[in-house]
Coordinates of C-alpha atoms in Angstrom, one line a residue:
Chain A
X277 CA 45.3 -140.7 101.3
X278 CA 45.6 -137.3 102.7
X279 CA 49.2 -136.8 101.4
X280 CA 48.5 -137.6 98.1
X281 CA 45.5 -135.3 97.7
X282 CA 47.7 -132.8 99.0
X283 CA 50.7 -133.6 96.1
X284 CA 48.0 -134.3 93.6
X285 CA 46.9 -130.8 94.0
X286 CA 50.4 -129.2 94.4
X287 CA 51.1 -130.7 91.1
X288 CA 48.0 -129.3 89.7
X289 CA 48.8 -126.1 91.1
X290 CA 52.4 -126.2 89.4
X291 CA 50.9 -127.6 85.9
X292 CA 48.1 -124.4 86.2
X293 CA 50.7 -121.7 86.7
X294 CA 53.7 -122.5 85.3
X295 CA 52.8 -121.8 81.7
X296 CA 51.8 -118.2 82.8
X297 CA 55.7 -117.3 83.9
X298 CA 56.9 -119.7 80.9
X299 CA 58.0 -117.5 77.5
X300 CA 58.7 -118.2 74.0
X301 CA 61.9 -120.3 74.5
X302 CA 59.9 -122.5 77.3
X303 CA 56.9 -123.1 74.9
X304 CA 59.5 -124.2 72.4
X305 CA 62.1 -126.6 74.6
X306 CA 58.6 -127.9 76.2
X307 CA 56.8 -128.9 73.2
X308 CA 59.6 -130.5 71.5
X309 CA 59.1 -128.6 68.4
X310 CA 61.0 -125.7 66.5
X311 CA 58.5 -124.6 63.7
X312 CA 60.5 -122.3 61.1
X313 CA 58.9 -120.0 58.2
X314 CA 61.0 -119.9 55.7
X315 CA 60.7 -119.0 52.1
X316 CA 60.7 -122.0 49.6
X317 CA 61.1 -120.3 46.4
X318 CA 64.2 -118.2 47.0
X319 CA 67.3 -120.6 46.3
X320 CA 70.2 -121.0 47.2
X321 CA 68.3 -119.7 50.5
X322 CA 65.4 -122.2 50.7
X323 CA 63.3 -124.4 47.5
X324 CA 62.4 -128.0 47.1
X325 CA 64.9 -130.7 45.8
X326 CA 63.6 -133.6 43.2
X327 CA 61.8 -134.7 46.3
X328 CA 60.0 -132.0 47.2
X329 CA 61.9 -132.1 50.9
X330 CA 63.0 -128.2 51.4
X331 CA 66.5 -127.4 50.8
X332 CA 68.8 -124.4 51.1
X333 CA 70.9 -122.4 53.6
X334 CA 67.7 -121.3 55.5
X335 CA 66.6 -125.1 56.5
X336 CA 70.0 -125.9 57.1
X337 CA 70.7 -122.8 59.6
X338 CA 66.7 -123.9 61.0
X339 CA 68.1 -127.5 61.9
X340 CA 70.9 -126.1 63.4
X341 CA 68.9 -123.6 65.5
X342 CA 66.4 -126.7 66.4
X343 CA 69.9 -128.8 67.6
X344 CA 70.6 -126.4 69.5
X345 CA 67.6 -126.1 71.5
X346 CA 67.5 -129.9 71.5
X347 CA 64.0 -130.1 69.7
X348 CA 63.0 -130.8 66.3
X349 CA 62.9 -128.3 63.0
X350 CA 59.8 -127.9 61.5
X351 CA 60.0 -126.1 58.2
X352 CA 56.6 -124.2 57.6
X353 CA 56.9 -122.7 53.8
X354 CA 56.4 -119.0 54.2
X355 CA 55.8 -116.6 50.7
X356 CA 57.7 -113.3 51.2
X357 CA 54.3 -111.2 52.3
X358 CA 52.9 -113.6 55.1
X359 CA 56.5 -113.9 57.2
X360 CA 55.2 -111.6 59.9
X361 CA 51.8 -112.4 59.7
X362 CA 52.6 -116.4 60.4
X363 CA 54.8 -115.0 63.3
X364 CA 52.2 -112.7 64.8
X365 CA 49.3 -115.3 64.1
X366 CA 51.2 -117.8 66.1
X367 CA 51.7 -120.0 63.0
X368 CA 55.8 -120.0 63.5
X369 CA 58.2 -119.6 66.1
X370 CA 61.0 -118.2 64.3
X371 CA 61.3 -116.6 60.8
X372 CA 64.2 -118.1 59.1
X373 CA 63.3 -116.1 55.6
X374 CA 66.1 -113.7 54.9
X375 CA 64.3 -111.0 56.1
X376 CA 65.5 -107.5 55.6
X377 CA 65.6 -105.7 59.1
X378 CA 63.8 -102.6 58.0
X379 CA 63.1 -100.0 60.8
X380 CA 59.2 -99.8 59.5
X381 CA 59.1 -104.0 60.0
X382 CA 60.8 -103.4 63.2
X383 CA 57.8 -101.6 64.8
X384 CA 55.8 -105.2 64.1
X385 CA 58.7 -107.6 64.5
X386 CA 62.0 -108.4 66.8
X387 CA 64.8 -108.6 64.7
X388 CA 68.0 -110.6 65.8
X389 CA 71.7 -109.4 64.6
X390 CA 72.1 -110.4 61.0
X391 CA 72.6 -113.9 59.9
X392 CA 73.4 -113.3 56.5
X393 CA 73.9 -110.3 53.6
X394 CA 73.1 -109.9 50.8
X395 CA 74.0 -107.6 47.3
X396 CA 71.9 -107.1 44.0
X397 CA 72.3 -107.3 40.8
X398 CA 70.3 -106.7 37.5
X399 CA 68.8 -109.5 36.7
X400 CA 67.4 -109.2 32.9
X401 CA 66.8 -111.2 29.0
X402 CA 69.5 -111.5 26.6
X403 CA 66.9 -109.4 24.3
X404 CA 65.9 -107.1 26.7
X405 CA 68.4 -104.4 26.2
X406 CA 69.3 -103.6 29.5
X407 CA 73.0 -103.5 29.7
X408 CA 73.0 -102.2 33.9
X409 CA 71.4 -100.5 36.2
X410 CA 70.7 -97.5 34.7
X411 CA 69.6 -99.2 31.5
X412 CA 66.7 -100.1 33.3
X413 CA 65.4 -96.4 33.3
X414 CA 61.5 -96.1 31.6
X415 CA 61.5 -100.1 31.4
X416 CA 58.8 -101.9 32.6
X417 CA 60.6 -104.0 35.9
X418 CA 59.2 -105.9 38.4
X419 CA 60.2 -107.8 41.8
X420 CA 58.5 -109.4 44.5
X421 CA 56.6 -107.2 46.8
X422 CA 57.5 -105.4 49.9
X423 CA 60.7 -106.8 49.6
X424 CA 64.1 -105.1 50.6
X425 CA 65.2 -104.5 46.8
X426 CA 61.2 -104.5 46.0
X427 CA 60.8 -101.4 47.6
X428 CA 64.1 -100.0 46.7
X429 CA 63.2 -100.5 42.8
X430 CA 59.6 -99.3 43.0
X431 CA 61.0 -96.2 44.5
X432 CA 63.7 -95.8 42.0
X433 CA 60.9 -96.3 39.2
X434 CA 58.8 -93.3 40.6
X435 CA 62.0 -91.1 41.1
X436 CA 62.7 -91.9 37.5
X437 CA 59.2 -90.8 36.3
X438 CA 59.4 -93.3 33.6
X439 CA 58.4 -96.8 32.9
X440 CA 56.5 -98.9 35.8
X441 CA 56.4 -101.4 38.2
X442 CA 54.7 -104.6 39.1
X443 CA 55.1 -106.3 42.3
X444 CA 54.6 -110.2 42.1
X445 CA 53.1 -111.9 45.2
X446 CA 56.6 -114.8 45.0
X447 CA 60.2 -115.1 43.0
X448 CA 58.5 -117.8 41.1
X449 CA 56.3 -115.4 39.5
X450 CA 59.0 -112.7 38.9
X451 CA 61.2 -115.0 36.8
X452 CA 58.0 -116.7 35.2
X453 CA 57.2 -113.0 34.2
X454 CA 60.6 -112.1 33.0
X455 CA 60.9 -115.2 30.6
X456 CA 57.9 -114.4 29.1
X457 CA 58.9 -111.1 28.5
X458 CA 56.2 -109.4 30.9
X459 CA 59.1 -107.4 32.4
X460 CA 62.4 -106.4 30.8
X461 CA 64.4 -107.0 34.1
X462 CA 64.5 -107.3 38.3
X463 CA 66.6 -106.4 41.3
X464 CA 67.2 -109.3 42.8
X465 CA 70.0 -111.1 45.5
X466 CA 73.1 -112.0 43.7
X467 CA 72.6 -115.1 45.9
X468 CA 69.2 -115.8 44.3
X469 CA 70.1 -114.5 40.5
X470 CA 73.3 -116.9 40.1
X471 CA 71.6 -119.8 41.0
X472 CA 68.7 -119.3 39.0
X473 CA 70.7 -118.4 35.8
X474 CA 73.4 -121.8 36.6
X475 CA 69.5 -123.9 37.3
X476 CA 69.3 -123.8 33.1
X477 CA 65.3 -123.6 34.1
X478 CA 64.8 -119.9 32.7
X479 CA 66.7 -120.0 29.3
X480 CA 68.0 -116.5 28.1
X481 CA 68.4 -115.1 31.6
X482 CA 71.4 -113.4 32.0
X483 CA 73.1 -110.7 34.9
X484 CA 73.9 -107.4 34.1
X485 CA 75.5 -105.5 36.9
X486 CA 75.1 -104.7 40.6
X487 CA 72.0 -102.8 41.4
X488 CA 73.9 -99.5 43.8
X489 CA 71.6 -100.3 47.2
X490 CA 72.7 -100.2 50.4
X491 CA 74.2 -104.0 51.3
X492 CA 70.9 -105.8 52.6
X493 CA 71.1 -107.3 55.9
X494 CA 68.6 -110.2 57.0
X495 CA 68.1 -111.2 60.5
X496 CA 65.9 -113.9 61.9
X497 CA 62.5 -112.5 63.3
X498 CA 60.5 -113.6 66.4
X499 CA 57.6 -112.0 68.2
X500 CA 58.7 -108.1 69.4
X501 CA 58.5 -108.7 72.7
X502 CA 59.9 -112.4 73.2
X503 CA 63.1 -110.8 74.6
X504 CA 64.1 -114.5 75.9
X505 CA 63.7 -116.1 72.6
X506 CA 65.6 -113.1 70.8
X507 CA 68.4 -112.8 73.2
X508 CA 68.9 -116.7 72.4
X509 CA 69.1 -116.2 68.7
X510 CA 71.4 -113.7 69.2
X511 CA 73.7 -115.6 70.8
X512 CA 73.3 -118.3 68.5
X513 CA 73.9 -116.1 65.3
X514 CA 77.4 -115.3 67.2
X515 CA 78.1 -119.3 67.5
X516 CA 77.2 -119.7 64.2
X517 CA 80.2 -117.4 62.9
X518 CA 82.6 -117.8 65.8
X519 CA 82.8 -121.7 65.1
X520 CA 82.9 -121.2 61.0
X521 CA 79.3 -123.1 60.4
X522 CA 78.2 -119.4 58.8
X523 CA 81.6 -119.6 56.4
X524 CA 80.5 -123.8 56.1
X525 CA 77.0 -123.1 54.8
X526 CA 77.9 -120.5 52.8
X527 CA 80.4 -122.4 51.1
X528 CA 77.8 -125.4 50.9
X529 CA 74.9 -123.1 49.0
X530 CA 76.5 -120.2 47.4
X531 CA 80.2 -120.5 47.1
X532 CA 83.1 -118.4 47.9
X533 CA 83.7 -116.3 50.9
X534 CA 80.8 -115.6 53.3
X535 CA 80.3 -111.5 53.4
X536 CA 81.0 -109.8 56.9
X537 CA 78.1 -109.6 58.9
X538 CA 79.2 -106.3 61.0
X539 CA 78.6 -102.6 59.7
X540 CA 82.4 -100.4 60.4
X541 CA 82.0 -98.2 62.8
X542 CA 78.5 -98.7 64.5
X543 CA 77.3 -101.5 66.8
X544 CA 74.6 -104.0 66.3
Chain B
X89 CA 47.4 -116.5 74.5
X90 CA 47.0 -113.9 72.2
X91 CA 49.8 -110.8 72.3
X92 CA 48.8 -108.5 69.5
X93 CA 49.1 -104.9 70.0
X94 CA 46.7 -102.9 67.9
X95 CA 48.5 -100.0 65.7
X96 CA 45.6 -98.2 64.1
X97 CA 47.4 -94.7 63.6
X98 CA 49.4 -95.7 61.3
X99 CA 47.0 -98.1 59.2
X100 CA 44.5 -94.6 59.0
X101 CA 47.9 -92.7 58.2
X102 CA 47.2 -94.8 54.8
X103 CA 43.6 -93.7 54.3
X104 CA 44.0 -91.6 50.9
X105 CA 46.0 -94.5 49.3
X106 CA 43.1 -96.6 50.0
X107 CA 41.1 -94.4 49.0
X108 CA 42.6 -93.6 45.4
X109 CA 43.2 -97.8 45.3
X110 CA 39.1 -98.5 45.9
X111 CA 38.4 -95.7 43.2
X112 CA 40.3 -98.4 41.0
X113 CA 38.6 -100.9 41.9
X114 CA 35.3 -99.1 41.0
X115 CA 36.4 -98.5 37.6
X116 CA 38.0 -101.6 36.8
X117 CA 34.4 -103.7 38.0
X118 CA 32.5 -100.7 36.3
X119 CA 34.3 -101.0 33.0
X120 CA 34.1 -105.2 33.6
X121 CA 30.6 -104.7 33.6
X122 CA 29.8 -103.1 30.8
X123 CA 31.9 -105.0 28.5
X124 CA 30.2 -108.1 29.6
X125 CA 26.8 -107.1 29.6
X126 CA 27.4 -106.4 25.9
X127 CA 29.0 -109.8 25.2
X128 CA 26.1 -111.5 27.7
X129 CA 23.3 -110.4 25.4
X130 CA 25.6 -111.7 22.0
X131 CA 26.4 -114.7 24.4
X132 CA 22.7 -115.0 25.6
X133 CA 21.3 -114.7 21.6
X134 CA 23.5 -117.3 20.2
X135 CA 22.9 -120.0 23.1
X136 CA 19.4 -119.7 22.3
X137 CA 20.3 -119.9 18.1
X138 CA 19.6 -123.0 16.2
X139 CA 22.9 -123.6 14.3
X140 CA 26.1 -125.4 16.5
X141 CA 28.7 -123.0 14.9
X142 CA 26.9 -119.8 16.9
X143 CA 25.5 -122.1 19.3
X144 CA 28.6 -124.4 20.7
X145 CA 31.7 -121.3 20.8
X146 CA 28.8 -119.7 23.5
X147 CA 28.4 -122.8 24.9
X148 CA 31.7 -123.3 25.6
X149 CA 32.5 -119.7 27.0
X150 CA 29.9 -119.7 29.2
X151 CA 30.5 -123.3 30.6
X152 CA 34.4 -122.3 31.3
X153 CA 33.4 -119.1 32.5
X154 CA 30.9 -120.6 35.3
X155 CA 33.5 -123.9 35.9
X156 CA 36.4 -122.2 36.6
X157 CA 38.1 -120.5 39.3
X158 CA 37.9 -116.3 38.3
X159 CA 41.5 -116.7 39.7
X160 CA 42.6 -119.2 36.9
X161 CA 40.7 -116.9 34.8
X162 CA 43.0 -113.8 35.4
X163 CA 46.1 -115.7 36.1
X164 CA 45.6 -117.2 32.6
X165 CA 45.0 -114.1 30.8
X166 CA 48.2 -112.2 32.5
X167 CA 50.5 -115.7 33.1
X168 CA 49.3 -118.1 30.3
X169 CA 49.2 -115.8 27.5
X170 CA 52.1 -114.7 28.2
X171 CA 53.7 -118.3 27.3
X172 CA 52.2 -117.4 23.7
X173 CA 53.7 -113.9 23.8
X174 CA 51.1 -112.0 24.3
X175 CA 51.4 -109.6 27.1
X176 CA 48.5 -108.0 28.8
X177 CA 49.4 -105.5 31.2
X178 CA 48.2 -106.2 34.7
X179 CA 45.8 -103.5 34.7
X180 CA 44.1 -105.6 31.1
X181 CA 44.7 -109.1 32.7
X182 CA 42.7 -108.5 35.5
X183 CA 39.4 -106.5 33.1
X184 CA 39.5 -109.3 30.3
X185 CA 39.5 -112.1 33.5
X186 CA 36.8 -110.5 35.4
X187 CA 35.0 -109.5 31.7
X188 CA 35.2 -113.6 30.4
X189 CA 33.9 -114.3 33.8
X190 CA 30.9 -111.7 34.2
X191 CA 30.1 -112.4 30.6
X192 CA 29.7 -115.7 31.3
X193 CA 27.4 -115.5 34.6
X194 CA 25.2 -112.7 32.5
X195 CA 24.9 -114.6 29.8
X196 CA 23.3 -117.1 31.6
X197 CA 20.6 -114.3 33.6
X198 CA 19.7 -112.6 30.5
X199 CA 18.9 -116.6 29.0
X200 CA 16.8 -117.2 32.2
X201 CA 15.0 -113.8 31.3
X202 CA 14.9 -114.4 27.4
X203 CA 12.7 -117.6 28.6
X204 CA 10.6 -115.8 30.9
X205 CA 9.0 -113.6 27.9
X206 CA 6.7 -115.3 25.9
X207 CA 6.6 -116.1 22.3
X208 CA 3.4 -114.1 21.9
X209 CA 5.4 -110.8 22.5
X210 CA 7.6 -111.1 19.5
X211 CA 4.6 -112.2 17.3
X212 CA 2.9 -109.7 18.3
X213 CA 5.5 -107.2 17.4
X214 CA 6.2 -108.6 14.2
X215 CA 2.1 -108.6 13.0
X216 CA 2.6 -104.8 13.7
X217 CA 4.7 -104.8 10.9
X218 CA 8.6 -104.8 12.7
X219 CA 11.4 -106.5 11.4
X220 CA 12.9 -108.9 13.8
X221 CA 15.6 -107.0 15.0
X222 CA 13.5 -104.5 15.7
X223 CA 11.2 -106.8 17.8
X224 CA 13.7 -107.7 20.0
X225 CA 15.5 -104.4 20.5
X226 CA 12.7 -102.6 21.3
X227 CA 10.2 -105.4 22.5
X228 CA 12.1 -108.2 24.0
X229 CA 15.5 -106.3 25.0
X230 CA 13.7 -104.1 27.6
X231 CA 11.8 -106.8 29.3
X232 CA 15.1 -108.4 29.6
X233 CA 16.8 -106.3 31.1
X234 CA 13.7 -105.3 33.6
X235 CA 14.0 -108.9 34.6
X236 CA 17.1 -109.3 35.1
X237 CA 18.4 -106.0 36.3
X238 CA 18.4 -107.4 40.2
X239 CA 20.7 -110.1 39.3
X240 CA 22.9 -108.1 37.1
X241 CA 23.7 -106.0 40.2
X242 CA 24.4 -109.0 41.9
X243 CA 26.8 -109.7 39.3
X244 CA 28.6 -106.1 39.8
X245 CA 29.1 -106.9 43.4
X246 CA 31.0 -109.6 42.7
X247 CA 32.9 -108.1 40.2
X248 CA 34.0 -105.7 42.6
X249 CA 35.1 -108.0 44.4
X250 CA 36.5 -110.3 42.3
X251 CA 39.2 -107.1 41.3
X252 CA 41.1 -108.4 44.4
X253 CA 42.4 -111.1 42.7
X254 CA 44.4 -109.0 40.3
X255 CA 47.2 -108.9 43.5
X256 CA 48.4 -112.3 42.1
X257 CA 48.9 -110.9 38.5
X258 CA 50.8 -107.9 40.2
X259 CA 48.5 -105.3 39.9
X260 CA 49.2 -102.8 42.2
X261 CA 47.0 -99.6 41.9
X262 CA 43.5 -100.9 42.9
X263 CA 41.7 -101.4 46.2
X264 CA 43.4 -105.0 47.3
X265 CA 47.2 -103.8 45.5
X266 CA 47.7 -101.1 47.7
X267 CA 46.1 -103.2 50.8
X268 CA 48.9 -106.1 50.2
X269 CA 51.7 -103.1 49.2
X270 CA 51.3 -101.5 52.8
X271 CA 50.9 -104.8 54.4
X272 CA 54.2 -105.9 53.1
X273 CA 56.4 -102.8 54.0
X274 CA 54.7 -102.4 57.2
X275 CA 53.3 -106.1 58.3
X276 CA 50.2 -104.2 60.3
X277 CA 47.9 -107.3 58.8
X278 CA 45.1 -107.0 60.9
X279 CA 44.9 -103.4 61.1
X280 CA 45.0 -102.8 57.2
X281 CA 42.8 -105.7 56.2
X282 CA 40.4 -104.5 57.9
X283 CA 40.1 -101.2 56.6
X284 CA 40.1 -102.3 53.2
X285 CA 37.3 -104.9 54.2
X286 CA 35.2 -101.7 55.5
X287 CA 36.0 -99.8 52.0
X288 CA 35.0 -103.0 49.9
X289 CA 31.7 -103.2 52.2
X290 CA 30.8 -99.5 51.8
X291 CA 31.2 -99.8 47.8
X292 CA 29.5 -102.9 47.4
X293 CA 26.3 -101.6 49.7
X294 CA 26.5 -98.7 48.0
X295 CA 26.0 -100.1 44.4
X296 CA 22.6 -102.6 46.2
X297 CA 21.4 -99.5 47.6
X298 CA 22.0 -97.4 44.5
X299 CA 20.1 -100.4 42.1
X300 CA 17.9 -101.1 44.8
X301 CA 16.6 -96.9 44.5
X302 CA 17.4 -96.8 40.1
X303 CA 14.8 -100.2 39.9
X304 CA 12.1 -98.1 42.3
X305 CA 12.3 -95.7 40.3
X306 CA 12.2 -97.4 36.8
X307 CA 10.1 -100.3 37.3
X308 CA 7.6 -99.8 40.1
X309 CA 4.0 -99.9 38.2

């Protein structure tokens, strides 16, 4: 009688305190669970097939990340503007959302190595008479806000002192708005523009050049100070590209050769 | 449990954009207001007229108006015009959505007051020899608006903040664009949305407490 009362409260104890030294990576092996944001409308990154299940290099480099840790994936759709804001609000684990490691973000969010890079190009209407980048000077252009080529373009537009910009809340809405000729043309991931130009959805579409930014590199995001959970997704970026899964599901979604993920002459 | 650091620095670092972004806002719902106060009264005149071909195209305006989401509203005039070709700028997307919609709820005060003044008023004018436009601009007309001037301001309250919606047509320059364009380059959520929810509060007590003193002064007997 006496020994049980005294392991029934011992385990008690245990149960009561161990969540208090247990971080990020803990809560996620414990609960079984990996939930991922990622972005839905961005192909070849993450969208929906004819099912509506989400697809894309995103989910499949979120399964991976869930086999690893021996749980399940749980793909949480995530628009471009609430990535951190699911993180912080405890919504997410992970962001798996091709997020540009911005030092400003970085003050909010922990960003891992990169996972992935990305270029951009001009994406624009047949009719629009925008033949490259610099054709797009005193147009009215448009991307999705607060992104990495967002920003870059709405600063270009004021440099410029000519024509305007209008940020769109999703990539849905860009394209919708560039079809209907709202906007003559957008930045956006070469990644992103191929596929919707081959998806024959947005008729008259067509590429025009690279946009001259800085390559954009995305890492995975986690809570700033879940040094546990980012150390782990480090490590798991590295096997990702050390085994040739990287090169495999680049192949798989976007063709080619995967880009480097190192910058010459720096670390990190 | 819950491992949020506050960053307020550098949300009140943004205080003059948020500042230019709710003068904006002001003008936009100012502008919204007018417009639809004008239609209202045509919208309120013809739901009261006896033939269907002034009476049903009110009818229908103000029903869709009042049964629809403002959001639909906006995204419709920005987004489903466009389909036709017709391209309003954000800036006009968001006025004519908030307009249709204000006109709409107006309309339907200014009826409510129409039916509150008696028949005997316009009869009245009209034995004293005016013509019946005349009666009802300078009879009828004022004792509409006395009546409903209260829930007219009500109306501009929600027009101010109905301008937040104009973020999903990408309208950028008012009070709730700028909000979402430092929240998005700097992810400080909380910190931001919450001093845009005290600028929206301060302009929206402001124009109750401004009505509240111009109908003291006006109408007190």
């Amino acid at each position: 009688m006496k020994t049980s009362l005294i392991i029934g409260s011992l385990l008690t104890a245990t149960a009561l305190t161990s969540p208090a030294n247990a971080d990020k990576l803990d809560d996620i092996m414990a609960s079984g669970t990996l939930r991922c944001a990622v972005v839905l409308d961005f192909p070849p990154m993450g969208s929906r097939d004819a099912d509506n299940n989400p697809i894309g290099f995103d989910v499949d480099y979120c399964n991976d990340l869930a086999a690893a840790l021996g749980v399940e994936a749980e793909i949480v759709e995530t628009p471009f503007p609430d990535r951190i804001p699911a993180l912080v609000s405890g919504r997410v684990d992970v962001g798996v959302a091709s997020t540009s490691d911005t030092l400003e973000r970085a003050r909010t969010a922990g960003f891992t190595i990169p996972y992935f890079a990305f270029t951009n190009v001009v994406l624009t209407r047949e009719d629009a008479g925008v033949e490259d980048f610099d054709g797009l000077k005193g147009k009215t252009v448009g991307s999705v806000g607060g992104t990495f080529e967002g920003i870059a373009l709405e600063d270009n537009v004021k440099e410029w002192g000519e024509g305007s910009f209008r940020p769109y809340q999703s990539q849905a809405d860009v394209f919708l708005a560039l079809s209907q000729g709202q906007i003559d043309a957008t930045v956006v991931t070469s990644t992103v523009a191929g596929s919707i130009v081959a998806s024959g959805k947005y008729p008259g579409l067509t590429i025009k050049g690279d946009a001259p930014y800085a390559i954009d590199y995305v890492g995975l995001i986690a809570l700033r100070n879940e040094y546990g959970l980012l150390n782990y997704l480090d490590l798991f970026i590295n096997q990702q590209t050390r085994t040739g899964r990287y090169q495999e599901l680049y192949g798989k979604w976007v063709g080619g050769d995967a880009p480097d993920l190192t910058v010459p002459n720096v670390y990190r | 449990m819950f491992n949020y650091t506050f960053q307020w620095r550098q949300a009140l670092q943004k205080l003059p954009q948020l500042f230019d972004g709710a003068l904006v806002t002001l003008q936009i719902a100012l502008l919204s207001m007018v417009m639809g106060i004008l239609l209202a009264v045509i919208l309120a005149v013809a739901r009261n007229s006896k033939s269907k071909l002034i009476y049903a195209p009110a009818t229908v305006w103000v029903e869709v108006a009042r049964n629809t989401p403002a959001l639909f509203q906006i995204y419709m005039a920005h987004f489903g015009l466009g389909s036709f070709g017709i391209h309003l700028s954000p800036f006009v997307a968001l006025l004519a959505g908030i307009t249709f919609n204000n006109a709409g709820y107006l309309a339907e005060t200014f009826r409510g007051a129409l039916r509150a003044i008696p028949d005997t008023q316009t009869r009245s004018a009209r034995s004293l020899g005016m013509r019946p436009l005349q009666a009802f601009r300078l009879i009828v007309m004022p004792q509409m608006f006395r009546i409903a001037f209260l829930p007219t301001t009500n109306q501009m309250v929600w027009a101010i903040l109905m301008t937040s919606l104009g973020v999903t047509v990408g309208m950028n320059t008012d009070l709730a664009g700028v909000t979402q364009d430092i929240n998005v380059r700097s992810f400080r959520t909380f910190e931001i949305f919450t001093l845009a929810a005290v600028f929206y509060y301060f302009i929206a007590k402001a124009v109750t407490i401004g009505a509240r003193l111009i109908a003291w002064r006006m109408f007190r007997y």
